[in-house]
mmCIF file with all atom_site columns, C-alpha atoms in Angstrom:
data_model
loop_
_atom_site.group_PDB
_atom_site.id
_atom_site.type_symbol
_atom_site.label_atom_id
_atom_site.label_alt_id
_atom_site.label_comp_id
_atom_site.label_asym_id
_atom_site.label_entity_id
_atom_site.label_seq_id
_atom_site.pdbx_PDB_ins_code
_atom_site.Cartn_x
_atom_site.Cartn_y
_atom_site.Cartn_z
_atom_site.occupancy
_atom_site.B_iso_or_equiv
_atom_site.pdbx_formal_charge
_atom_site.auth_seq_id
_atom_site.auth_comp_id
_atom_site.auth_asym_id
_atom_site.auth_atom_id
_atom_site.pdbx_PDB_model_num
ATOM 1   C CA . MET A 1 1   ? 0.064   0.055  -0.008  1.00 87.00 ? 13  MET A CA 1
ATOM 2   C CA . GLU A 1 2   ? 2.956   2.533  0.912   1.00 87.00 ? 14  GLU A CA 1
ATOM 3   C CA . SER A 1 3   ? 3.858   2.139  -3.121  1.00 88.00 ? 15  SER A CA 1
ATOM 4   C CA . LEU A 1 4   ? 0.841   3.066  -4.032  1.00 92.00 ? 16  LEU A CA 1
ATOM 5   C CA . LEU A 1 5   ? 0.216   6.123  -1.760  1.00 93.00 ? 17  LEU A CA 1
ATOM 6   C CA . VAL A 1 6   ? 3.965   7.603  -2.153  1.00 90.00 ? 18  VAL A CA 1
ATOM 7   C CA . SER A 1 7   ? 3.958   6.860  -6.018  1.00 92.00 ? 19  SER A CA 1
ATOM 8   C CA . THR A 1 8   ? 0.612   8.950  -6.187  1.00 93.00 ? 20  THR A CA 1
ATOM 9   C CA . GLY A 1 9   ? 1.433   11.635 -3.894  1.00 89.00 ? 21  GLY A CA 1
ATOM 10  C CA . VAL A 1 10  ? 4.798   12.087 -5.716  1.00 86.00 ? 22  VAL A CA 1
ATOM 11  C CA . VAL A 1 11  ? 3.536   12.160 -9.242  1.00 88.00 ? 23  VAL A CA 1
ATOM 12  C CA . ALA A 1 12  ? 0.649   14.277 -8.336  1.00 89.00 ? 24  ALA A CA 1
ATOM 13  C CA . LEU A 1 13  ? 2.979   16.883 -6.927  1.00 83.00 ? 25  LEU A CA 1
ATOM 14  C CA . ALA A 1 14  ? 5.570   16.512 -9.732  1.00 80.00 ? 26  ALA A CA 1
ATOM 15  C CA . GLU A 1 15  ? 3.103   16.992 -12.322 1.00 82.00 ? 27  GLU A CA 1
ATOM 16  C CA . ILE A 1 16  ? 1.778   20.419 -11.162 1.00 78.00 ? 28  ILE A CA 1
ATOM 17  C CA . GLY A 1 17  ? 3.220   22.543 -13.607 1.00 72.00 ? 29  GLY A CA 1
ATOM 18  C CA . ASP A 1 18  ? 4.614   19.920 -15.759 1.00 75.00 ? 30  ASP A CA 1
ATOM 19  C CA . LYS A 1 19  ? 4.461   20.158 -19.393 1.00 74.00 ? 31  LYS A CA 1
ATOM 20  C CA . THR A 1 20  ? 1.818   17.174 -19.633 1.00 80.00 ? 32  THR A CA 1
ATOM 21  C CA . GLN A 1 21  ? -0.518  19.418 -17.372 1.00 81.00 ? 33  GLN A CA 1
ATOM 22  C CA . LEU A 1 22  ? 0.077   22.702 -19.660 1.00 76.00 ? 34  LEU A CA 1
ATOM 23  C CA . LEU A 1 23  ? -0.711  20.113 -22.616 1.00 79.00 ? 35  LEU A CA 1
ATOM 24  C CA . ALA A 1 24  ? -3.887  19.181 -20.655 1.00 83.00 ? 36  ALA A CA 1
ATOM 25  C CA . PHE A 1 25  ? -4.962  23.076 -20.422 1.00 78.00 ? 37  PHE A CA 1
ATOM 26  C CA . ILE A 1 26  ? -4.223  23.390 -24.075 1.00 75.00 ? 38  ILE A CA 1
ATOM 27  C CA . LEU A 1 27  ? -6.146  20.457 -25.544 1.00 78.00 ? 39  LEU A CA 1
ATOM 28  C CA . ALA A 1 28  ? -8.994  21.513 -22.902 1.00 80.00 ? 40  ALA A CA 1
ATOM 29  C CA . ALA A 1 29  ? -9.039  25.175 -24.231 1.00 73.00 ? 41  ALA A CA 1
ATOM 30  C CA . ARG A 1 30  ? -8.729  23.672 -28.061 1.00 73.00 ? 42  ARG A CA 1
ATOM 31  C CA . PHE A 1 31  ? -11.433 20.660 -28.130 1.00 76.00 ? 43  PHE A CA 1
ATOM 32  C CA . LYS A 1 32  ? -13.578 21.608 -25.443 1.00 77.00 ? 44  LYS A CA 1
ATOM 33  C CA . LYS A 1 33  ? -14.568 17.982 -24.727 1.00 84.00 ? 45  LYS A CA 1
ATOM 34  C CA . PRO A 1 34  ? -13.389 16.792 -21.323 1.00 89.00 ? 46  PRO A CA 1
ATOM 35  C CA . ALA A 1 35  ? -14.603 13.070 -21.658 1.00 91.00 ? 47  ALA A CA 1
ATOM 36  C CA . PRO A 1 36  ? -12.070 11.970 -24.505 1.00 92.00 ? 48  PRO A CA 1
ATOM 37  C CA . ILE A 1 37  ? -9.344  14.188 -23.532 1.00 91.00 ? 49  ILE A CA 1
ATOM 38  C CA . ILE A 1 38  ? -9.536  12.385 -19.947 1.00 94.00 ? 50  ILE A CA 1
ATOM 39  C CA . LEU A 1 39  ? -9.736  9.035  -21.539 1.00 96.00 ? 51  LEU A CA 1
ATOM 40  C CA . GLY A 1 40  ? -6.737  9.779  -23.871 1.00 94.00 ? 52  GLY A CA 1
ATOM 41  C CA . ILE A 1 41  ? -4.663  11.082 -20.697 1.00 94.00 ? 53  ILE A CA 1
ATOM 42  C CA . LEU A 1 42  ? -5.534  7.702  -18.957 1.00 96.00 ? 54  LEU A CA 1
ATOM 43  C CA . THR A 1 43  ? -4.642  5.575  -21.716 1.00 96.00 ? 55  THR A CA 1
ATOM 44  C CA . ALA A 1 44  ? -1.457  7.130  -22.515 1.00 94.00 ? 56  ALA A CA 1
ATOM 45  C CA . THR A 1 45  ? -0.237  7.163  -19.026 1.00 94.00 ? 57  THR A CA 1
ATOM 46  C CA . LEU A 1 46  ? -1.247  3.695  -18.345 1.00 95.00 ? 58  LEU A CA 1
ATOM 47  C CA . ILE A 1 47  ? 0.597   2.332  -21.353 1.00 95.00 ? 59  ILE A CA 1
ATOM 48  C CA . ASN A 1 48  ? 3.694   4.895  -20.838 1.00 93.00 ? 60  ASN A CA 1
ATOM 49  C CA . HIS A 1 49  ? 3.889   4.182  -17.096 1.00 92.00 ? 61  HIS A CA 1
ATOM 50  C CA . GLY A 1 50  ? 3.186   0.437  -17.629 1.00 93.00 ? 62  GLY A CA 1
ATOM 51  C CA . LEU A 1 51  ? 6.322   0.236  -19.933 1.00 92.00 ? 63  LEU A CA 1
ATOM 52  C CA . ALA A 1 52  ? 8.215   2.476  -17.337 1.00 89.00 ? 64  ALA A CA 1
ATOM 53  C CA . GLY A 1 53  ? 7.122   0.123  -14.292 1.00 90.00 ? 65  GLY A CA 1
ATOM 54  C CA . ALA A 1 54  ? 8.278   -3.115 -16.315 1.00 90.00 ? 66  ALA A CA 1
ATOM 55  C CA . LEU A 1 55  ? 11.375  -1.666 -16.945 1.00 87.00 ? 67  LEU A CA 1
ATOM 56  C CA . GLY A 1 56  ? 11.931  -0.676 -13.286 1.00 85.00 ? 68  GLY A CA 1
ATOM 57  C CA . ALA A 1 57  ? 10.933  -4.551 -12.319 1.00 86.00 ? 69  ALA A CA 1
ATOM 58  C CA . TRP A 1 58  ? 13.430  -5.645 -14.999 1.00 88.00 ? 70  TRP A CA 1
ATOM 59  C CA . ILE A 1 59  ? 16.232  -3.712 -13.799 1.00 81.00 ? 71  ILE A CA 1
ATOM 60  C CA . THR A 1 60  ? 16.049  -5.047 -10.061 1.00 78.00 ? 72  THR A CA 1
ATOM 61  C CA . SER A 1 61  ? 16.139  -8.742 -11.449 1.00 80.00 ? 73  SER A CA 1
ATOM 62  C CA . VAL A 1 62  ? 19.510  -7.792 -13.464 1.00 80.00 ? 74  VAL A CA 1
ATOM 63  C CA . VAL A 1 63  ? 21.386  -5.338 -11.078 1.00 74.00 ? 75  VAL A CA 1
ATOM 64  C CA . SER A 1 64  ? 22.700  -6.117 -7.638  1.00 76.00 ? 76  SER A CA 1
ATOM 65  C CA . PRO A 1 65  ? 20.847  -4.779 -4.593  1.00 70.00 ? 77  PRO A CA 1
ATOM 66  C CA . HIS A 1 66  ? 24.157  -2.665 -3.648  1.00 71.00 ? 78  HIS A CA 1
ATOM 67  C CA . ILE A 1 67  ? 24.328  -1.112 -7.033  1.00 71.00 ? 79  ILE A CA 1
ATOM 68  C CA . MET A 1 68  ? 20.524  -0.696 -7.020  1.00 68.00 ? 80  MET A CA 1
ATOM 69  C CA . ARG A 1 69  ? 20.582  1.065  -3.937  1.00 71.00 ? 81  ARG A CA 1
ATOM 70  C CA . TRP A 1 70  ? 23.072  3.510  -5.223  1.00 75.00 ? 82  TRP A CA 1
ATOM 71  C CA . ALA A 1 71  ? 21.487  4.069  -8.472  1.00 71.00 ? 83  ALA A CA 1
ATOM 72  C CA . LEU A 1 72  ? 18.049  4.602  -7.215  1.00 68.00 ? 84  LEU A CA 1
ATOM 73  C CA . GLY A 1 73  ? 19.217  7.141  -4.624  1.00 74.00 ? 85  GLY A CA 1
ATOM 74  C CA . LEU A 1 74  ? 20.925  9.318  -7.062  1.00 76.00 ? 86  LEU A CA 1
ATOM 75  C CA . SER A 1 75  ? 18.010  8.822  -9.279  1.00 72.00 ? 87  SER A CA 1
ATOM 76  C CA . PHE A 1 76  ? 15.659  10.202 -6.657  1.00 71.00 ? 88  PHE A CA 1
ATOM 77  C CA . LEU A 1 77  ? 18.274  13.154 -5.968  1.00 78.00 ? 89  LEU A CA 1
ATOM 78  C CA . THR A 1 78  ? 18.388  14.011 -9.517  1.00 78.00 ? 90  THR A CA 1
ATOM 79  C CA . MET A 1 79  ? 14.614  13.836 -9.782  1.00 70.00 ? 91  MET A CA 1
ATOM 80  C CA . ALA A 1 80  ? 14.677  16.275 -6.780  1.00 74.00 ? 92  ALA A CA 1
ATOM 81  C CA . ALA A 1 81  ? 16.707  18.962 -8.824  1.00 77.00 ? 93  ALA A CA 1
ATOM 82  C CA . TRP A 1 82  ? 14.875  18.199 -12.108 1.00 69.00 ? 94  TRP A CA 1
ATOM 83  C CA . THR A 1 83  ? 11.686  18.975 -10.331 1.00 65.00 ? 95  THR A CA 1
ATOM 84  C CA . LEU A 1 84  ? 12.701  22.298 -9.361  1.00 71.00 ? 96  LEU A CA 1
ATOM 85  C CA . ILE A 1 85  ? 13.216  23.180 -13.117 1.00 70.00 ? 97  ILE A CA 1
ATOM 86  C CA . PRO A 1 86  ? 9.991   24.442 -14.769 1.00 61.00 ? 98  PRO A CA 1
ATOM 87  C CA . ASP A 1 87  ? 8.708   22.850 -17.839 1.00 55.00 ? 99  ASP A CA 1
ATOM 88  C CA . LYS A 1 88  ? 8.119   24.365 -21.038 1.00 57.00 ? 100 LYS A CA 1
ATOM 89  C CA . ILE A 1 89  ? 5.508   22.808 -23.661 1.00 53.00 ? 101 ILE A CA 1
ATOM 90  C CA . GLU A 1 90  ? 6.946   22.285 -27.112 1.00 49.00 ? 102 GLU A CA 1
ATOM 91  C CA . ASP A 1 91  ? 5.063   23.451 -30.164 1.00 49.00 ? 103 ASP A CA 1
ATOM 92  C CA . GLU A 1 92  ? 5.274   19.971 -31.856 1.00 51.00 ? 104 GLU A CA 1
ATOM 93  C CA . GLU A 1 93  ? 3.657   18.402 -28.956 1.00 46.00 ? 105 GLU A CA 1
ATOM 94  C CA . THR A 1 94  ? 0.607   20.564 -29.325 1.00 48.00 ? 106 THR A CA 1
ATOM 95  C CA . GLN A 1 95  ? 0.392   20.309 -33.128 1.00 55.00 ? 107 GLN A CA 1
ATOM 96  C CA . VAL A 1 96  ? -0.065  16.349 -33.364 1.00 53.00 ? 108 VAL A CA 1
ATOM 97  C CA . ALA A 1 97  ? -2.346  15.112 -36.230 1.00 44.00 ? 109 ALA A CA 1
ATOM 98  C CA . GLN A 1 98  ? -6.054  16.830 -35.899 1.00 57.00 ? 110 GLN A CA 1
ATOM 99  C CA . ARG A 1 99  ? -7.326  14.023 -38.130 1.00 65.00 ? 111 ARG A CA 1
ATOM 100 C CA . LEU A 1 100 ? -6.799  11.458 -35.201 1.00 72.00 ? 112 LEU A CA 1
ATOM 101 C CA . GLY A 1 101 ? -9.757  13.057 -33.204 1.00 80.00 ? 113 GLY A CA 1
ATOM 102 C CA . ILE A 1 102 ? -9.910  14.317 -29.815 1.00 85.00 ? 114 ILE A CA 1
ATOM 103 C CA . PHE A 1 103 ? -8.931  10.926 -28.214 1.00 91.00 ? 115 PHE A CA 1
ATOM 104 C CA . GLY A 1 104 ? -6.314  10.088 -30.636 1.00 89.00 ? 116 GLY A CA 1
ATOM 105 C CA . ALA A 1 105 ? -4.605  13.432 -30.520 1.00 85.00 ? 117 ALA A CA 1
ATOM 106 C CA . THR A 1 106 ? -4.581  13.601 -26.756 1.00 87.00 ? 118 THR A CA 1
ATOM 107 C CA . PHE A 1 107 ? -3.396  9.735  -26.554 1.00 91.00 ? 119 PHE A CA 1
ATOM 108 C CA . VAL A 1 108 ? -0.598  10.561 -29.129 1.00 87.00 ? 120 VAL A CA 1
ATOM 109 C CA . THR A 1 109 ? 0.500   13.861 -27.516 1.00 84.00 ? 121 THR A CA 1
ATOM 110 C CA . PHE A 1 110 ? 0.604   12.858 -24.050 1.00 85.00 ? 122 PHE A CA 1
ATOM 111 C CA . PHE A 1 111 ? 2.346   9.644  -24.823 1.00 88.00 ? 123 PHE A CA 1
ATOM 112 C CA . LEU A 1 112 ? 5.049   11.463 -26.295 1.00 82.00 ? 124 LEU A CA 1
ATOM 113 C CA . ALA A 1 113 ? 5.282   14.191 -24.135 1.00 80.00 ? 125 ALA A CA 1
ATOM 114 C CA . GLU A 1 114 ? 5.824   11.687 -21.246 1.00 83.00 ? 126 GLU A CA 1
ATOM 115 C CA . MET A 1 115 ? 8.609   10.074 -22.965 1.00 81.00 ? 127 MET A CA 1
ATOM 116 C CA . GLY A 1 116 ? 11.731  10.656 -20.950 1.00 74.00 ? 128 GLY A CA 1
ATOM 117 C CA . ASP A 1 117 ? 9.651   13.083 -18.373 1.00 78.00 ? 129 ASP A CA 1
ATOM 118 C CA . LYS A 1 118 ? 10.298  13.313 -15.087 1.00 78.00 ? 130 LYS A CA 1
ATOM 119 C CA . THR A 1 119 ? 7.353   11.388 -14.120 1.00 83.00 ? 131 THR A CA 1
ATOM 120 C CA . GLN A 1 120 ? 7.988   8.576  -16.416 1.00 84.00 ? 132 GLN A CA 1
ATOM 121 C CA . LEU A 1 121 ? 11.696  8.146  -14.946 1.00 82.00 ? 133 LEU A CA 1
ATOM 122 C CA . ALA A 1 122 ? 10.011  8.497  -11.410 1.00 84.00 ? 134 ALA A CA 1
ATOM 123 C CA . THR A 1 123 ? 7.758   5.530  -12.416 1.00 89.00 ? 135 THR A CA 1
ATOM 124 C CA . VAL A 1 124 ? 11.111  3.522  -13.333 1.00 87.00 ? 136 VAL A CA 1
ATOM 125 C CA . ALA A 1 125 ? 12.578  4.342  -10.172 1.00 85.00 ? 137 ALA A CA 1
ATOM 126 C CA . LEU A 1 126 ? 9.780   3.837  -7.915  1.00 88.00 ? 138 LEU A CA 1
ATOM 127 C CA . ALA A 1 127 ? 9.075   0.558  -9.517  1.00 88.00 ? 139 ALA A CA 1
ATOM 128 C CA . ALA A 1 128 ? 12.670  -0.642 -8.956  1.00 85.00 ? 140 ALA A CA 1
ATOM 129 C CA . HIS A 1 129 ? 12.678  0.814  -5.546  1.00 82.00 ? 141 HIS A CA 1
ATOM 130 C CA . TYR A 1 130 ? 9.289   -1.174 -4.318  1.00 86.00 ? 142 TYR A CA 1
ATOM 131 C CA . ALA A 1 131 ? 9.671   -4.049 -6.253  1.00 80.00 ? 143 ALA A CA 1
ATOM 132 C CA . ALA A 1 132 ? 5.719   -3.763 -6.739  1.00 87.00 ? 144 ALA A CA 1
ATOM 133 C CA . PRO A 1 133 ? 5.331   -2.472 -10.195 1.00 89.00 ? 145 PRO A CA 1
ATOM 134 C CA . ILE A 1 134 ? 1.341   -2.789 -10.413 1.00 93.00 ? 146 ILE A CA 1
ATOM 135 C CA . MET A 1 135 ? 0.856   -0.774 -7.427  1.00 94.00 ? 147 MET A CA 1
ATOM 136 C CA . VAL A 1 136 ? 3.626   1.940  -8.588  1.00 94.00 ? 148 VAL A CA 1
ATOM 137 C CA . ILE A 1 137 ? 1.981   1.885  -12.139 1.00 94.00 ? 149 ILE A CA 1
ATOM 138 C CA . ALA A 1 138 ? -1.474  2.462  -10.417 1.00 95.00 ? 150 ALA A CA 1
ATOM 139 C CA . GLY A 1 139 ? -0.190  4.935  -8.147  1.00 95.00 ? 151 GLY A CA 1
ATOM 140 C CA . THR A 1 140 ? 1.634   6.863  -10.862 1.00 94.00 ? 152 THR A CA 1
ATOM 141 C CA . THR A 1 141 ? -1.133  6.816  -13.096 1.00 95.00 ? 153 THR A CA 1
ATOM 142 C CA . LEU A 1 142 ? -3.454  7.945  -10.405 1.00 96.00 ? 154 LEU A CA 1
ATOM 143 C CA . GLY A 1 143 ? -0.960  10.865 -9.718  1.00 94.00 ? 155 GLY A CA 1
ATOM 144 C CA . MET A 1 144 ? -1.236  11.872 -13.244 1.00 93.00 ? 156 MET A CA 1
ATOM 145 C CA . LEU A 1 145 ? -5.026  11.825 -13.246 1.00 94.00 ? 157 LEU A CA 1
ATOM 146 C CA . ILE A 1 146 ? -5.363  14.033 -9.913  1.00 94.00 ? 158 ILE A CA 1
ATOM 147 C CA . ALA A 1 147 ? -3.182  16.695 -11.686 1.00 90.00 ? 159 ALA A CA 1
ATOM 148 C CA . ASP A 1 148 ? -4.193  16.753 -15.052 1.00 91.00 ? 160 ASP A CA 1
ATOM 149 C CA . VAL A 1 149 ? -8.127  16.024 -14.950 1.00 92.00 ? 161 VAL A CA 1
ATOM 150 C CA . PRO A 1 150 ? -8.886  19.222 -12.984 1.00 90.00 ? 162 PRO A CA 1
ATOM 151 C CA . ALA A 1 151 ? -6.658  21.165 -15.404 1.00 85.00 ? 163 ALA A CA 1
ATOM 152 C CA . VAL A 1 152 ? -8.976  19.784 -18.231 1.00 88.00 ? 164 VAL A CA 1
ATOM 153 C CA . PHE A 1 153 ? -12.150 21.236 -16.508 1.00 85.00 ? 165 PHE A CA 1
ATOM 154 C CA . ILE A 1 154 ? -10.634 24.547 -14.814 1.00 77.00 ? 166 ILE A CA 1
ATOM 155 C CA . GLY A 1 155 ? -7.943  25.730 -17.491 1.00 62.00 ? 167 GLY A CA 1
ATOM 156 C CA . ASN A 1 156 ? -5.469  28.312 -16.956 1.00 48.00 ? 168 ASN A CA 1
ATOM 157 C CA . ASN A 1 157 ? -7.136  30.669 -14.866 1.00 53.00 ? 169 ASN A CA 1
ATOM 158 C CA . PHE A 1 158 ? -6.740  28.525 -11.843 1.00 55.00 ? 170 PHE A CA 1
ATOM 159 C CA . ALA A 1 159 ? -3.232  27.342 -12.710 1.00 50.00 ? 171 ALA A CA 1
ATOM 160 C CA . ALA A 1 160 ? -1.997  30.950 -12.481 1.00 55.00 ? 172 ALA A CA 1
ATOM 161 C CA . LYS A 1 161 ? -3.230  30.984 -8.598  1.00 61.00 ? 173 LYS A CA 1
ATOM 162 C CA . ILE A 1 162 ? -1.453  27.774 -7.617  1.00 58.00 ? 174 ILE A CA 1
ATOM 163 C CA . PRO A 1 163 ? 1.934   28.509 -5.816  1.00 63.00 ? 175 PRO A CA 1
ATOM 164 C CA . MET A 1 164 ? 4.126   26.361 -8.297  1.00 61.00 ? 176 MET A CA 1
ATOM 165 C CA . LYS A 1 165 ? 7.405   26.967 -6.528  1.00 71.00 ? 177 LYS A CA 1
ATOM 166 C CA . LEU A 1 166 ? 6.050   25.754 -3.288  1.00 69.00 ? 178 LEU A CA 1
ATOM 167 C CA . VAL A 1 167 ? 4.393   22.494 -5.227  1.00 64.00 ? 179 VAL A CA 1
ATOM 168 C CA . HIS A 1 168 ? 7.545   22.098 -6.668  1.00 65.00 ? 180 HIS A CA 1
ATOM 169 C CA . GLY A 1 169 ? 9.638   22.443 -3.679  1.00 75.00 ? 181 GLY A CA 1
ATOM 170 C CA . ILE A 1 170 ? 7.671   20.006 -1.809  1.00 73.00 ? 182 ILE A CA 1
ATOM 171 C CA . ALA A 1 171 ? 8.003   17.351 -4.459  1.00 67.00 ? 183 ALA A CA 1
ATOM 172 C CA . ALA A 1 172 ? 11.549  18.094 -4.559  1.00 74.00 ? 184 ALA A CA 1
ATOM 173 C CA . ALA A 1 173 ? 11.876  17.605 -0.799  1.00 80.00 ? 185 ALA A CA 1
ATOM 174 C CA . ILE A 1 174 ? 10.108  14.158 -1.126  1.00 73.00 ? 186 ILE A CA 1
ATOM 175 C CA . PHE A 1 175 ? 12.344  12.906 -4.076  1.00 71.00 ? 187 PHE A CA 1
ATOM 176 C CA . ALA A 1 176 ? 15.202  14.205 -2.096  1.00 80.00 ? 188 ALA A CA 1
ATOM 177 C CA . ALA A 1 177 ? 14.313  12.449 0.914   1.00 79.00 ? 189 ALA A CA 1
ATOM 178 C CA . MET A 1 178 ? 13.793  9.198  -0.797  1.00 72.00 ? 190 MET A CA 1
ATOM 179 C CA . GLY A 1 179 ? 17.084  9.459  -2.356  1.00 75.00 ? 191 GLY A CA 1
ATOM 180 C CA . VAL A 1 180 ? 18.960  10.132 0.994   1.00 82.00 ? 192 VAL A CA 1
ATOM 181 C CA . LEU A 1 181 ? 17.022  7.253  2.612   1.00 77.00 ? 193 LEU A CA 1
ATOM 182 C CA . THR A 1 182 ? 17.714  4.936  -0.173  1.00 71.00 ? 194 THR A CA 1
ATOM 183 C CA . LEU A 1 183 ? 21.368  5.788  -0.187  1.00 74.00 ? 195 LEU A CA 1
ATOM 184 C CA . ILE A 1 184 ? 21.845  5.252  3.799   1.00 80.00 ? 196 ILE A CA 1
ATOM 185 C CA . GLY A 1 185 ? 19.806  2.025  3.764   1.00 72.00 ? 197 GLY A CA 1
ATOM 186 C CA . ALA A 1 186 ? 16.983  3.610  5.825   1.00 53.00 ? 198 ALA A CA 1
ATOM 187 C CA . ASP A 1 187 ? 14.617  1.605  3.419   1.00 49.00 ? 199 ASP A CA 1
ATOM 188 C CA . LYS A 1 188 ? 15.817  -1.709 5.002   1.00 53.00 ? 200 LYS A CA 1
ATOM 189 C CA . LEU A 1 189 ? 15.364  -0.280 8.622   1.00 44.00 ? 201 LEU A CA 1
ATOM 190 C CA . LEU A 1 190 ? 11.780  0.805  7.716   1.00 44.00 ? 202 LEU A CA 1
ATOM 191 C CA . THR A 1 191 ? 11.008  -2.596 6.225   1.00 46.00 ? 203 THR A CA 1
ATOM 192 C CA . SER A 1 192 ? 12.619  -4.692 9.244   1.00 42.00 ? 204 SER A CA 1
#
């Protein structure tokens, strides 16, 4: 259960102000039909994070626990720093194939936007850390929806009122704490 809750919380916080949340705002403004946008976000996230979770699970099967601890600890610290860097949306991500329909355009743009994004990499690291990829994938997908679905409904006006630096600071602090705890081996102390 911890893997689900941590994955949900970390990704929901990290996603606020992320390029995929900005993409949700843009798609909602462009298409004005929430249902196919939300379904596109859900489908793209499940597939993208499913692949990331599978990669995280595979990594734990081929890398020694000692090396894994260092790699995960450093990955979490890197994600903490990356979370503090504001995302900008790239033009080509908003110009994808209008002929695909609302669901198709949302699916393709979200899937591509998530490739190599911090939340995808967080999914890999969390799946490797917790060795519970299904719970992590469920959590990271839920975290994406918690951040992105309101963006579809409320748009840019509300986003301007969210204290982005504070939210990013909290997400970065969580990633940093996970990194430090992993590096010092506190995860073994907590599970003993």
